[in-house]
mmCIF file with all atom_site columns, C-alpha atoms and ligand atoms in Angstrom:
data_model
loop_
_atom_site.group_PDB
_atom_site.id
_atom_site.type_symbol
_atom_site.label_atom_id
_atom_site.label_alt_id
_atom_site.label_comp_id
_atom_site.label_asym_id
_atom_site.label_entity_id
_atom_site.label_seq_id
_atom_site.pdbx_PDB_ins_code
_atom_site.Cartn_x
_atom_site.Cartn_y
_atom_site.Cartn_z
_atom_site.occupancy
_atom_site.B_iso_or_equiv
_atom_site.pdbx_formal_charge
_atom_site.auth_seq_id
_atom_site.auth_comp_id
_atom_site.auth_asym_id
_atom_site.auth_atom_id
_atom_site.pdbx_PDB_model_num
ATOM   1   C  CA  . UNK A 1 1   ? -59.134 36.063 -133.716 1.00 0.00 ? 1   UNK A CA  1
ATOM   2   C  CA  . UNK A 1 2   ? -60.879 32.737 -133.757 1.00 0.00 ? 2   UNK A CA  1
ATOM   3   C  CA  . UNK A 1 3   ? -61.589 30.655 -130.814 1.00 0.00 ? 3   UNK A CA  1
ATOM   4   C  CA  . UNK A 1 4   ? -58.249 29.007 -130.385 1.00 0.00 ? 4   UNK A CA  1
ATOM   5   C  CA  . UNK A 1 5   ? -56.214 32.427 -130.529 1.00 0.00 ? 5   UNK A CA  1
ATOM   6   C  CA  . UNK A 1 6   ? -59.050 33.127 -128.105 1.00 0.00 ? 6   UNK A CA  1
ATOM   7   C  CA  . UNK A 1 7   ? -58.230 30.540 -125.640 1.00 0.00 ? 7   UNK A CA  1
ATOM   8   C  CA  . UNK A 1 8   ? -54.097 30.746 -125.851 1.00 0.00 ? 8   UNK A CA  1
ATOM   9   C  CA  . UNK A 1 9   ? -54.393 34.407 -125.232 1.00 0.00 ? 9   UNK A CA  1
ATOM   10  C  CA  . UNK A 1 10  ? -56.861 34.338 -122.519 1.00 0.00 ? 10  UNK A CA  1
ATOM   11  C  CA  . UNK A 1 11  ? -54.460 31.048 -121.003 1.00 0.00 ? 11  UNK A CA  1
ATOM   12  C  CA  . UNK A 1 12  ? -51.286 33.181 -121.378 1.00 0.00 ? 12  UNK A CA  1
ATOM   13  C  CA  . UNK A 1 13  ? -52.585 36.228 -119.882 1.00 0.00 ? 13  UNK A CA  1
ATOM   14  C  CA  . UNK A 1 14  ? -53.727 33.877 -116.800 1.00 0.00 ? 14  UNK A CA  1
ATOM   15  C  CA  . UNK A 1 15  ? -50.183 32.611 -116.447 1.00 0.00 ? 15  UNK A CA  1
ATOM   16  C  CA  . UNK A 1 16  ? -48.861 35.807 -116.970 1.00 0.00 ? 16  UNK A CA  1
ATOM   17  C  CA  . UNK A 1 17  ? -50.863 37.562 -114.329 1.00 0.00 ? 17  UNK A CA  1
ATOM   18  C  CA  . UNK A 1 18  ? -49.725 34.127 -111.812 1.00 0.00 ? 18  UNK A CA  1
ATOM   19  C  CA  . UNK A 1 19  ? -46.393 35.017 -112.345 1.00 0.00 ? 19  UNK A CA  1
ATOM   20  C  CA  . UNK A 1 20  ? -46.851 38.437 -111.346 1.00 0.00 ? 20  UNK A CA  1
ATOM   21  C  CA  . UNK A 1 21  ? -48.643 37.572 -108.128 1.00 0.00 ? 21  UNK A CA  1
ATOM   22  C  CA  . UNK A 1 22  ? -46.090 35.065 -107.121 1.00 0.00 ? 22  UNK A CA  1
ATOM   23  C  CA  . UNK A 1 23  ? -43.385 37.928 -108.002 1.00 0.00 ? 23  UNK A CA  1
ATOM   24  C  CA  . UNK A 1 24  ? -45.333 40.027 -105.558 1.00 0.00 ? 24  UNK A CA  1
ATOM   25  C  CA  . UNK A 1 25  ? -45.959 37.467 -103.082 1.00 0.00 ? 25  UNK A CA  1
ATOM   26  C  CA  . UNK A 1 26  ? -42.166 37.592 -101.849 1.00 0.00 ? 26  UNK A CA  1
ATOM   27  C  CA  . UNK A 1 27  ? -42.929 38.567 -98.182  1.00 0.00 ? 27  UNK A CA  1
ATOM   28  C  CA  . UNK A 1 28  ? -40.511 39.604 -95.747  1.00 0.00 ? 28  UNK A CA  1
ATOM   29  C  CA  . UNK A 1 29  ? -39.228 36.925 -93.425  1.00 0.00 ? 29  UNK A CA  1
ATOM   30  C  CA  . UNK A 1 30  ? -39.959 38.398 -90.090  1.00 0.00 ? 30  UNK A CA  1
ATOM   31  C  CA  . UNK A 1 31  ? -43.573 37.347 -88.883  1.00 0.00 ? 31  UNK A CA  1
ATOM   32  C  CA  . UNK A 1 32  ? -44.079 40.591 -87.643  1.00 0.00 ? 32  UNK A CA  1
ATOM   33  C  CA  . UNK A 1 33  ? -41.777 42.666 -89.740  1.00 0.00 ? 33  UNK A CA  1
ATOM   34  C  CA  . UNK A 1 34  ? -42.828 46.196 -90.553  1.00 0.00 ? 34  UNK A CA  1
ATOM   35  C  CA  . UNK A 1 35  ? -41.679 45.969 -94.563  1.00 0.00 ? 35  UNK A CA  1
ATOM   36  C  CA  . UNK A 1 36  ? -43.934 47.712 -96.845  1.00 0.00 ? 36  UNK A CA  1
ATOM   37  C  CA  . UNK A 1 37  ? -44.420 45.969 -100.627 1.00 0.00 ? 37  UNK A CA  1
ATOM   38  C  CA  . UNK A 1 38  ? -42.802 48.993 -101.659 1.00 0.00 ? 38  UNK A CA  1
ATOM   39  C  CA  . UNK A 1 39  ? -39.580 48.718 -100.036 1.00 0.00 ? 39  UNK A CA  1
ATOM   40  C  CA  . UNK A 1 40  ? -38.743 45.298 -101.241 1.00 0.00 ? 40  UNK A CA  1
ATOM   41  C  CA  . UNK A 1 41  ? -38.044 45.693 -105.175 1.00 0.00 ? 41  UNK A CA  1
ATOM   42  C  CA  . UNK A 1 42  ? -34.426 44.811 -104.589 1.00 0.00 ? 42  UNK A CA  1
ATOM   43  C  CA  . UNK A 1 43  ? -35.449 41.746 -102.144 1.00 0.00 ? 43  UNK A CA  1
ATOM   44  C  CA  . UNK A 1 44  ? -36.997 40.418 -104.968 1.00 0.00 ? 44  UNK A CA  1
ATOM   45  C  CA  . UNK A 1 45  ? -33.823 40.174 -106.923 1.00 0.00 ? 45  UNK A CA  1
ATOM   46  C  CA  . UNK A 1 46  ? -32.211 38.829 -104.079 1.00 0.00 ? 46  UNK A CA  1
ATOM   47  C  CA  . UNK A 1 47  ? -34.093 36.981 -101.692 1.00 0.00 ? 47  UNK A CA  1
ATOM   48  C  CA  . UNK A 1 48  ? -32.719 34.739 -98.776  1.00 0.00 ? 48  UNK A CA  1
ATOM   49  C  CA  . UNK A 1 49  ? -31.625 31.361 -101.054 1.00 0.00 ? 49  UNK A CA  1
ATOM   50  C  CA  . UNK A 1 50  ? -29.098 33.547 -103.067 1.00 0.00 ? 50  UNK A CA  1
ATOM   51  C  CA  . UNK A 1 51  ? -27.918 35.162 -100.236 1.00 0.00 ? 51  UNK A CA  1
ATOM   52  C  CA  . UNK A 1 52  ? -25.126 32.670 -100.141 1.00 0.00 ? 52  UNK A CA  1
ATOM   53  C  CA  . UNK A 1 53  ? -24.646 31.801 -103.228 1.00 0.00 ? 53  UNK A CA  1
ATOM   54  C  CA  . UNK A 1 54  ? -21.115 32.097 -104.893 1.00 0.00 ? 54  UNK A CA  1
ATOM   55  C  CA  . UNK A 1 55  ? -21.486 35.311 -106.811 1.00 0.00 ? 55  UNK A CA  1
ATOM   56  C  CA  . UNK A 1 56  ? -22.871 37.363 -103.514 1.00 0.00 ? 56  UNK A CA  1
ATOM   57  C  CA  . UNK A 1 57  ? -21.997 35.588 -100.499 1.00 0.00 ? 57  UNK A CA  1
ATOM   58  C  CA  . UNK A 1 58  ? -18.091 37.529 -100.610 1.00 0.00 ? 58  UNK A CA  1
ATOM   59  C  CA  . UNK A 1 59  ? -20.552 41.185 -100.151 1.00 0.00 ? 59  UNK A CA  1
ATOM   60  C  CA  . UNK A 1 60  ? -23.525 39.797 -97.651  1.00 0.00 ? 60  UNK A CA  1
ATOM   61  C  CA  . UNK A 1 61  ? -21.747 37.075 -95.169  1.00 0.00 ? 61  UNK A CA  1
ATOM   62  C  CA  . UNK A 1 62  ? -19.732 39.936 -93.169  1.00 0.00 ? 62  UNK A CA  1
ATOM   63  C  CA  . UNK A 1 63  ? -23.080 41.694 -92.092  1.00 0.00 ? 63  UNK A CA  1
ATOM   64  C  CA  . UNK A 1 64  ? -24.798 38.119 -91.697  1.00 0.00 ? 64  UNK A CA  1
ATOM   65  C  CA  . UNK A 1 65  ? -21.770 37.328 -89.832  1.00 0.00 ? 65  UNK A CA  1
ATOM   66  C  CA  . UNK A 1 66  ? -21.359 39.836 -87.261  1.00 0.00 ? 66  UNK A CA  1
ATOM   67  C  CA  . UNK A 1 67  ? -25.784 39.600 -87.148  1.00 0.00 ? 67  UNK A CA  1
ATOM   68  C  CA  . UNK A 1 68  ? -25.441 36.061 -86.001  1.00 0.00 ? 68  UNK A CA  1
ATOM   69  C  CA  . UNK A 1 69  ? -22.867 36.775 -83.138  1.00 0.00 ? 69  UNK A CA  1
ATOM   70  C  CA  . UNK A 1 70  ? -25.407 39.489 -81.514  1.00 0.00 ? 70  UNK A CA  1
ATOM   71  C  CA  . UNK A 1 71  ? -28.357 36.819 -81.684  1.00 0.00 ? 71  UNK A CA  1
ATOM   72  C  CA  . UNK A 1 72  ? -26.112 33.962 -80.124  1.00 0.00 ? 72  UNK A CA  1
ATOM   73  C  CA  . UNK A 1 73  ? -24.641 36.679 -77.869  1.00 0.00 ? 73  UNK A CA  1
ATOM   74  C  CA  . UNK A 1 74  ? -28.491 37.590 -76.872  1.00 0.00 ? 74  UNK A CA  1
ATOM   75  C  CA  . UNK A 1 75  ? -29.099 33.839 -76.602  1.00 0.00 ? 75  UNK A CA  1
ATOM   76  C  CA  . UNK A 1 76  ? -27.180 33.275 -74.705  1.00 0.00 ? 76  UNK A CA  1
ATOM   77  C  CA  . UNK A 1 77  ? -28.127 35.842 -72.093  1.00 0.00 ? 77  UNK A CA  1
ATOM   78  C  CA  . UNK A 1 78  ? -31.656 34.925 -72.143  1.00 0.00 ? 78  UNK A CA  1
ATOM   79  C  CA  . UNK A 1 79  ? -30.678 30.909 -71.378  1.00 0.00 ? 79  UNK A CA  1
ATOM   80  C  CA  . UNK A 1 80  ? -28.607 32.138 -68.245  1.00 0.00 ? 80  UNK A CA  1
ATOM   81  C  CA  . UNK A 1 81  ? -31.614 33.973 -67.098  1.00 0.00 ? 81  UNK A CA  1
ATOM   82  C  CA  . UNK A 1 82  ? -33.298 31.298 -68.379  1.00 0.00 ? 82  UNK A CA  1
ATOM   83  C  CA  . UNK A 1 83  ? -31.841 28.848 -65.889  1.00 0.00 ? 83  UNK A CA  1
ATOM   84  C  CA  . UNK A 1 84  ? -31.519 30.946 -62.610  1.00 0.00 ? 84  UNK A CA  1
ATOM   85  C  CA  . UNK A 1 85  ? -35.571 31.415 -63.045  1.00 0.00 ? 85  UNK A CA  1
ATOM   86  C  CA  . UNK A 1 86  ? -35.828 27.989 -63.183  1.00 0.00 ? 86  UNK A CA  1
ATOM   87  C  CA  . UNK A 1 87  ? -33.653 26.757 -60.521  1.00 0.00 ? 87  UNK A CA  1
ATOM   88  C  CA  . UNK A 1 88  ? -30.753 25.336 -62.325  1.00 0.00 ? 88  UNK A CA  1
ATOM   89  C  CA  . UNK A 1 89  ? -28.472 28.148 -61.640  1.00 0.00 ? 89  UNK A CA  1
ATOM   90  C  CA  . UNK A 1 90  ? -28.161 29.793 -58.057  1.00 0.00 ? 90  UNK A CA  1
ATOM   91  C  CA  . UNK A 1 91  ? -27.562 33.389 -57.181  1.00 0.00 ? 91  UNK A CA  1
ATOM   92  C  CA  . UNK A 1 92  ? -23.616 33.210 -57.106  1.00 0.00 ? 92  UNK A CA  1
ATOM   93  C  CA  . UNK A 1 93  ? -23.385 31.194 -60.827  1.00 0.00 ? 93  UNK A CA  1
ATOM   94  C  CA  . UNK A 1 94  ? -26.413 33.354 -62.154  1.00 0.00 ? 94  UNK A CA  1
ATOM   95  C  CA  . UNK A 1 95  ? -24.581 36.791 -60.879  1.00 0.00 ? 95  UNK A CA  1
ATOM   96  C  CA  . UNK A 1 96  ? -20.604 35.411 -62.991  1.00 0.00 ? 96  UNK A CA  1
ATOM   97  C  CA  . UNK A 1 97  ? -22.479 34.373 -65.510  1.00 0.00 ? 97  UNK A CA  1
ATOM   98  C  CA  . UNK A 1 98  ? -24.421 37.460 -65.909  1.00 0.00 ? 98  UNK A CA  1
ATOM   99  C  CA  . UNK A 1 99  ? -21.845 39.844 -65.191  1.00 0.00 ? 99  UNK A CA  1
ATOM   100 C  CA  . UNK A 1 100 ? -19.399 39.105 -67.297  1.00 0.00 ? 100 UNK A CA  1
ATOM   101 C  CA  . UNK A 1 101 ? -21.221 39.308 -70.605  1.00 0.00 ? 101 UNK A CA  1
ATOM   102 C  CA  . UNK A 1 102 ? -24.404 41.868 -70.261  1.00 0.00 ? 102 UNK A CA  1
ATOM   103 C  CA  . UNK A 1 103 ? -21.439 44.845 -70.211  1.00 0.00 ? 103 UNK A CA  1
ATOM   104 C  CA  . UNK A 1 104 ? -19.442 43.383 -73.483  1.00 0.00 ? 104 UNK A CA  1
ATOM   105 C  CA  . UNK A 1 105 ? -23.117 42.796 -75.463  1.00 0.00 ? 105 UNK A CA  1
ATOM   106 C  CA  . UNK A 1 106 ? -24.644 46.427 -74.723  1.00 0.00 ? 106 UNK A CA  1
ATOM   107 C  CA  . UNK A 1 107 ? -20.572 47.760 -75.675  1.00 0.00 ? 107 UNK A CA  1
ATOM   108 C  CA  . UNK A 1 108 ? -21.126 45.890 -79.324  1.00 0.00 ? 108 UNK A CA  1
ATOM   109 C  CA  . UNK A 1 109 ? -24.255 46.692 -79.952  1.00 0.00 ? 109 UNK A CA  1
ATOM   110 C  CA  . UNK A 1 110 ? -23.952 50.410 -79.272  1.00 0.00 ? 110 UNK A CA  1
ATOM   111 C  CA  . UNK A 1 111 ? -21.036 50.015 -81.483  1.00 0.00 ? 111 UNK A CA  1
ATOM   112 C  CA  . UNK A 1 112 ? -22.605 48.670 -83.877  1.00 0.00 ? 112 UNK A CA  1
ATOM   113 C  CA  . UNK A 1 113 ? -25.487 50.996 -84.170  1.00 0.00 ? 113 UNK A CA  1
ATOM   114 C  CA  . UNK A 1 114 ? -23.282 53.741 -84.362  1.00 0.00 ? 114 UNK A CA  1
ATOM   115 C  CA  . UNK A 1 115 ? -21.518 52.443 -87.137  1.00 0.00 ? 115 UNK A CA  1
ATOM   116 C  CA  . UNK A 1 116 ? -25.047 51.906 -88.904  1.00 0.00 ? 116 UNK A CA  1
ATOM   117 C  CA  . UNK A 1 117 ? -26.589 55.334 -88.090  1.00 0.00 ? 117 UNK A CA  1
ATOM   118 C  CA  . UNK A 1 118 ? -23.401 57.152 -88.851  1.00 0.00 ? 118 UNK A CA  1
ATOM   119 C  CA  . UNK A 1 119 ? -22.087 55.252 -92.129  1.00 0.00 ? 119 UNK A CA  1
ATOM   120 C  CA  . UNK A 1 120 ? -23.858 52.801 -93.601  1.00 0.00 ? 120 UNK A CA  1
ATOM   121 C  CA  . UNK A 1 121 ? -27.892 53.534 -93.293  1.00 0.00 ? 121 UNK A CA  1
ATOM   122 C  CA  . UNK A 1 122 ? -26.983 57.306 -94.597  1.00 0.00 ? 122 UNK A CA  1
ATOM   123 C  CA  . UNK A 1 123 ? -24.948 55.749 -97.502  1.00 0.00 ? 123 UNK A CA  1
ATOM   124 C  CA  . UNK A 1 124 ? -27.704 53.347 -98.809  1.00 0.00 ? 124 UNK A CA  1
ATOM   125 C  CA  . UNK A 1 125 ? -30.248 56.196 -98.643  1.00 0.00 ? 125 UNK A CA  1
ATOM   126 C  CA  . UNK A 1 126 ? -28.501 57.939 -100.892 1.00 0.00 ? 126 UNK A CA  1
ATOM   127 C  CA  . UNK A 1 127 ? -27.753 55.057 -103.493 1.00 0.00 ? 127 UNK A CA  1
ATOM   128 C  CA  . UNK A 1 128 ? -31.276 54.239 -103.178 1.00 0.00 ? 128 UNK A CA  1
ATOM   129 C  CA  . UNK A 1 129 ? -33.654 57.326 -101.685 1.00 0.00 ? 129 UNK A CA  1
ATOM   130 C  CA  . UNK A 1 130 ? -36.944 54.981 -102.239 1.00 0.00 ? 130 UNK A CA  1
ATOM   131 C  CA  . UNK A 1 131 ? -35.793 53.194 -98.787  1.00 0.00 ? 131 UNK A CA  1
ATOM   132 C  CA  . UNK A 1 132 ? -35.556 55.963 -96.559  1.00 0.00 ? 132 UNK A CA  1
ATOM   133 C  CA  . UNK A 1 133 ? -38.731 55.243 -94.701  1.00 0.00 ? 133 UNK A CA  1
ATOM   134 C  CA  . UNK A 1 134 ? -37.525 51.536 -94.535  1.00 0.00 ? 134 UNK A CA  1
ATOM   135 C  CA  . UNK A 1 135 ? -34.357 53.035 -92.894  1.00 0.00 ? 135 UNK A CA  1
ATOM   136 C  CA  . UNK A 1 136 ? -35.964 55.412 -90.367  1.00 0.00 ? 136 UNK A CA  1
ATOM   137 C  CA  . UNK A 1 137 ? -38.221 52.094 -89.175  1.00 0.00 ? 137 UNK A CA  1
ATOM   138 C  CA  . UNK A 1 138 ? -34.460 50.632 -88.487  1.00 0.00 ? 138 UNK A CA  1
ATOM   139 C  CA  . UNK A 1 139 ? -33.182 54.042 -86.905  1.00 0.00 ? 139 UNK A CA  1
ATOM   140 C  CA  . UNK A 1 140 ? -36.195 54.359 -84.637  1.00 0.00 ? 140 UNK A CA  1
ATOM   141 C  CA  . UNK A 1 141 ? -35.541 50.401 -83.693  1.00 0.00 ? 141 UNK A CA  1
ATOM   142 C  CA  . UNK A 1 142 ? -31.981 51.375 -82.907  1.00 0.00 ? 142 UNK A CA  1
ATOM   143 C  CA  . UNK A 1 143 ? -33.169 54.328 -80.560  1.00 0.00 ? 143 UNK A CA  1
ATOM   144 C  CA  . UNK A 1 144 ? -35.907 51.822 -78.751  1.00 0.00 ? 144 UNK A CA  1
ATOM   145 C  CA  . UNK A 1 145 ? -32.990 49.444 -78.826  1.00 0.00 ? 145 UNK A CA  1
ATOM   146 C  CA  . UNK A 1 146 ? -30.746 51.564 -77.191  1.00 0.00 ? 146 UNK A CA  1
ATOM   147 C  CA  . UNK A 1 147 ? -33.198 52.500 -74.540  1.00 0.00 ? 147 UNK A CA  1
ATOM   148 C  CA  . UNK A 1 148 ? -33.990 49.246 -73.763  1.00 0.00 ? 148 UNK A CA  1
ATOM   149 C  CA  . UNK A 1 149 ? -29.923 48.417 -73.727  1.00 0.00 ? 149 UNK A CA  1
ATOM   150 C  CA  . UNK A 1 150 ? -29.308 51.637 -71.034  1.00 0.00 ? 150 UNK A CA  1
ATOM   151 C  CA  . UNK A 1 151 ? -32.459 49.436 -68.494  1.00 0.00 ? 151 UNK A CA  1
ATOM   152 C  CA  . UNK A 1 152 ? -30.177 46.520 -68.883  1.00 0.00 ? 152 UNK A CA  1
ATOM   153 C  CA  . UNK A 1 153 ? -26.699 48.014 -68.042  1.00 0.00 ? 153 UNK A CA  1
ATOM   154 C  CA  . UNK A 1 154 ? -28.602 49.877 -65.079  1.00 0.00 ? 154 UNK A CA  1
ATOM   155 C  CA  . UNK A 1 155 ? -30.060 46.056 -63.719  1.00 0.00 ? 155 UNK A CA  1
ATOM   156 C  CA  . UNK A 1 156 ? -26.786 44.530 -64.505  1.00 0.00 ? 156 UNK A CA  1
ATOM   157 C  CA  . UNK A 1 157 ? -24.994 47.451 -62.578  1.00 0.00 ? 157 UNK A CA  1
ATOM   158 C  CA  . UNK A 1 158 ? -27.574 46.695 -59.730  1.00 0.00 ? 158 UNK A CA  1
ATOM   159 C  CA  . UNK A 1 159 ? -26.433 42.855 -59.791  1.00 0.00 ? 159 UNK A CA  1
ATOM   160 C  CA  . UNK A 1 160 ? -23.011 43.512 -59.590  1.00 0.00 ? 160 UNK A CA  1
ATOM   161 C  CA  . UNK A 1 161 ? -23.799 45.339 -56.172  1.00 0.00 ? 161 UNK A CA  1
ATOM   162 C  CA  . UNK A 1 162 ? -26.287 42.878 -54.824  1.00 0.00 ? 162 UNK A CA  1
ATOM   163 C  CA  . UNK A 1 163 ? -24.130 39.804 -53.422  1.00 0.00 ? 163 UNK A CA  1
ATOM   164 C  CA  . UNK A 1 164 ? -27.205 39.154 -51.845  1.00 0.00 ? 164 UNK A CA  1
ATOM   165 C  CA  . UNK A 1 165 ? -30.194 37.310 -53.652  1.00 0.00 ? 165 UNK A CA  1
ATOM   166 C  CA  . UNK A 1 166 ? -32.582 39.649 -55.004  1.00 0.00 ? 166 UNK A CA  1
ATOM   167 C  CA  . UNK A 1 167 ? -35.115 38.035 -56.743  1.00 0.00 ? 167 UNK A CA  1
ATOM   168 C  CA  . UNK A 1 168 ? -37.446 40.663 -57.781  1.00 0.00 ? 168 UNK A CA  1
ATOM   169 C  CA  . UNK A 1 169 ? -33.983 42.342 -59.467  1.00 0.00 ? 169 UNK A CA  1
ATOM   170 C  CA  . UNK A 1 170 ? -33.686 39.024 -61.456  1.00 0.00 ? 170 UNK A CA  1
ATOM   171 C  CA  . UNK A 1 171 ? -37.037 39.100 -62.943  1.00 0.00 ? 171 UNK A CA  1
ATOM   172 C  CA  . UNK A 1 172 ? -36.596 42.394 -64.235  1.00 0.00 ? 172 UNK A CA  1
ATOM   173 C  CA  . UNK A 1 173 ? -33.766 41.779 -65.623  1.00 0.00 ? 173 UNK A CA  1
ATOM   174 C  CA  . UNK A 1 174 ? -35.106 38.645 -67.345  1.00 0.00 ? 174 UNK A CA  1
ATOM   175 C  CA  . UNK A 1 175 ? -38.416 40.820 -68.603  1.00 0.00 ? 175 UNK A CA  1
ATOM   176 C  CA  . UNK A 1 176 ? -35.926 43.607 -70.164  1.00 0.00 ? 176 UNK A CA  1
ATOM   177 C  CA  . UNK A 1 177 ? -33.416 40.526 -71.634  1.00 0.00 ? 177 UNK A CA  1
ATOM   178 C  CA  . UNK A 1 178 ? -36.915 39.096 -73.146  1.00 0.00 ? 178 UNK A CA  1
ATOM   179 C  CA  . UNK A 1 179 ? -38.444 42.458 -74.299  1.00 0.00 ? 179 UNK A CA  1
ATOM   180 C  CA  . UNK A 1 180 ? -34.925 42.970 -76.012  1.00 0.00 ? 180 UNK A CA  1
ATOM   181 C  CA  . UNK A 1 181 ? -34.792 39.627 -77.890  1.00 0.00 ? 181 UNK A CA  1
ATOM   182 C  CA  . UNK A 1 182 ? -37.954 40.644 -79.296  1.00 0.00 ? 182 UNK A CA  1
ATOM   183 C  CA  . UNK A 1 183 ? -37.252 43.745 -80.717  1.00 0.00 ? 183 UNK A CA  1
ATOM   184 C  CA  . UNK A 1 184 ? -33.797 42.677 -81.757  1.00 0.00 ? 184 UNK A CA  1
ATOM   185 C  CA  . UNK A 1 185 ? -35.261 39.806 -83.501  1.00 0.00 ? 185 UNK A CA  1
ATOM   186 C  CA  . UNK A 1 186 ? -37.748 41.893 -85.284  1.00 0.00 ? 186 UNK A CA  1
ATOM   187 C  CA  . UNK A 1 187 ? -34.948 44.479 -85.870  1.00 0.00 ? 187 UNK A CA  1
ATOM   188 C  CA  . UNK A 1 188 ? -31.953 42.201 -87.152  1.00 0.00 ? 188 UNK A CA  1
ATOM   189 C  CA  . UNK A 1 189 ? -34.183 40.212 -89.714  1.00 0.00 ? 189 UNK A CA  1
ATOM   190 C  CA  . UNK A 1 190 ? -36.081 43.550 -91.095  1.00 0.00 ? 190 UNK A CA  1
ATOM   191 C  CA  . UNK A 1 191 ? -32.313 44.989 -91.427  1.00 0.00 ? 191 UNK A CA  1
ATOM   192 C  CA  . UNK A 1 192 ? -31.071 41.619 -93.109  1.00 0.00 ? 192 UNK A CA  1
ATOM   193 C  CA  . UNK A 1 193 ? -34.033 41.620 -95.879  1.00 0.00 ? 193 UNK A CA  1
ATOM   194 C  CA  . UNK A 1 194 ? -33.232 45.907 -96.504  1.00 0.00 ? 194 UNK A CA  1
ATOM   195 C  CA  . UNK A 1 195 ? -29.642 45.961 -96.614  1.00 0.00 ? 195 UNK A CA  1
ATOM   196 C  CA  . UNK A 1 196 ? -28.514 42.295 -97.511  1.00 0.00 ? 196 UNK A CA  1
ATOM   197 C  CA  . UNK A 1 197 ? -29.975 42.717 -101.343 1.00 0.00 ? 197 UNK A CA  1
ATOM   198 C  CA  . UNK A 1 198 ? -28.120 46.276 -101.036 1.00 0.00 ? 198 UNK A CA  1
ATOM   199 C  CA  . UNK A 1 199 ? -25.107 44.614 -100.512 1.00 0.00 ? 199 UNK A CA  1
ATOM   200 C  CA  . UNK A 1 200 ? -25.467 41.799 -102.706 1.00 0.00 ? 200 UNK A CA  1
ATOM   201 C  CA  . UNK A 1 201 ? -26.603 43.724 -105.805 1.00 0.00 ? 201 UNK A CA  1
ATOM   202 C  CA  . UNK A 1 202 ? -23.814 46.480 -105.727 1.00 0.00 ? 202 UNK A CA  1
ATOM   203 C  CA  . UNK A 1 203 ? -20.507 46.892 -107.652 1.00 0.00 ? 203 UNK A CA  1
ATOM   204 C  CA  . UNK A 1 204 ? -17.561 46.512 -106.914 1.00 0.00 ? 204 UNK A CA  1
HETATM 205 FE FE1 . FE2 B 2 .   ? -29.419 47.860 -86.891  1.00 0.00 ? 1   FE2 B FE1 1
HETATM 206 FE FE1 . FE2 B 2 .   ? -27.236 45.537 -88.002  1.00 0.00 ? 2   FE2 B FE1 1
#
């Protein structure tokens, strides 16, 4: 090999070995997701900007979908709370506001974990048995999840009784509604990058 064969092979394996970082440098969305390298060979086929593109968004936008009505759901929560801690709702608008959604979010989200734990998360383990760690990190959300979920129905039933200001009851509530909104963000976006290639990528 003389020098120029020299220097295009030593240049090609340089851009070869750039093109393999950048193919490993896909990184999970989440800033504090819990995704190991390992897990996310078919989030590399299909990361986020095809995720709606014409030949998958038919199999992903149902999950996005019903995804993006728990966040605004969980929002939406947190801004009500949001406003009676800083004085722009009182008690009485705080308490309707309050009331009549913390019962209906908890009901679809247990519903929506079961459907997860009971269909779906056993069914991708077995059509691909290299992500079931990735899916007990989701299972073990769902249980903290659901934990956190049974403090809030238990503060919300304690609202409904308490026609009487209680302020101390309204900042727990608003610590739970914030310590959920964490973990479901965490959760929901670790979920999207697992399952939404999953979905995407499979026949039929
Ligand atoms: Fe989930
Ligand atoms: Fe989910």
């Amino acid at each position: 090999m003389n020098n120029t064969s020299r220097d295009i092979a030593s240049h090609n394996r340089v851009n070869k070995d750039a093109a393999e970082d950048d193919l490993f440098s896909v990184t999970p969305r989440h800033p504090d997701s819990r995704l190991e390298a390992d897990w996310l060979f078919l989030y590399q086929k299909l990361p986020p900007d095809q995720w709606f593109g014409a030949d998958y968004a038919y199999k992903t936008s149902g999950w996005i979908k019903v995804h993006t009505n728990i966040r605004k759901r969980q929002r939406i929560l947190l801004q009500i709370s949001t406003a009676y801690q800083s004085g722009d709702f009182d008690w009485a608008e705080y308490r309707s506001q309050m009331l009549k959604r913390v019962s209906m979010h908890i009901l679809k989200l247990h519903q929506h974990h079961g459907v997860e734990d009971a269909g779906f998360f056993p069914e991708f383990i077995a059509m691909h048995p290299k992500l079931a760690p990735a899916f007990e990190v989701l299972g073990r959300d769902h249980e903290r999840l659901d934990a956190l979920l049974d403090e809030l129905q238990a503060k919300n039933d304690q609202l409904a009784r308490s026609e009487v200001e209680d302020k101390a009851l309204a900042e727990q509530l608003h610590q739970t509604l914030m310590d959920a909104s964490k973990l479901l963000s965490q959760h929901l976006t670790d979920e999207e990058d697992i399952v939404i290639p999953i979905l995407g990528l499979r026949q039929g």
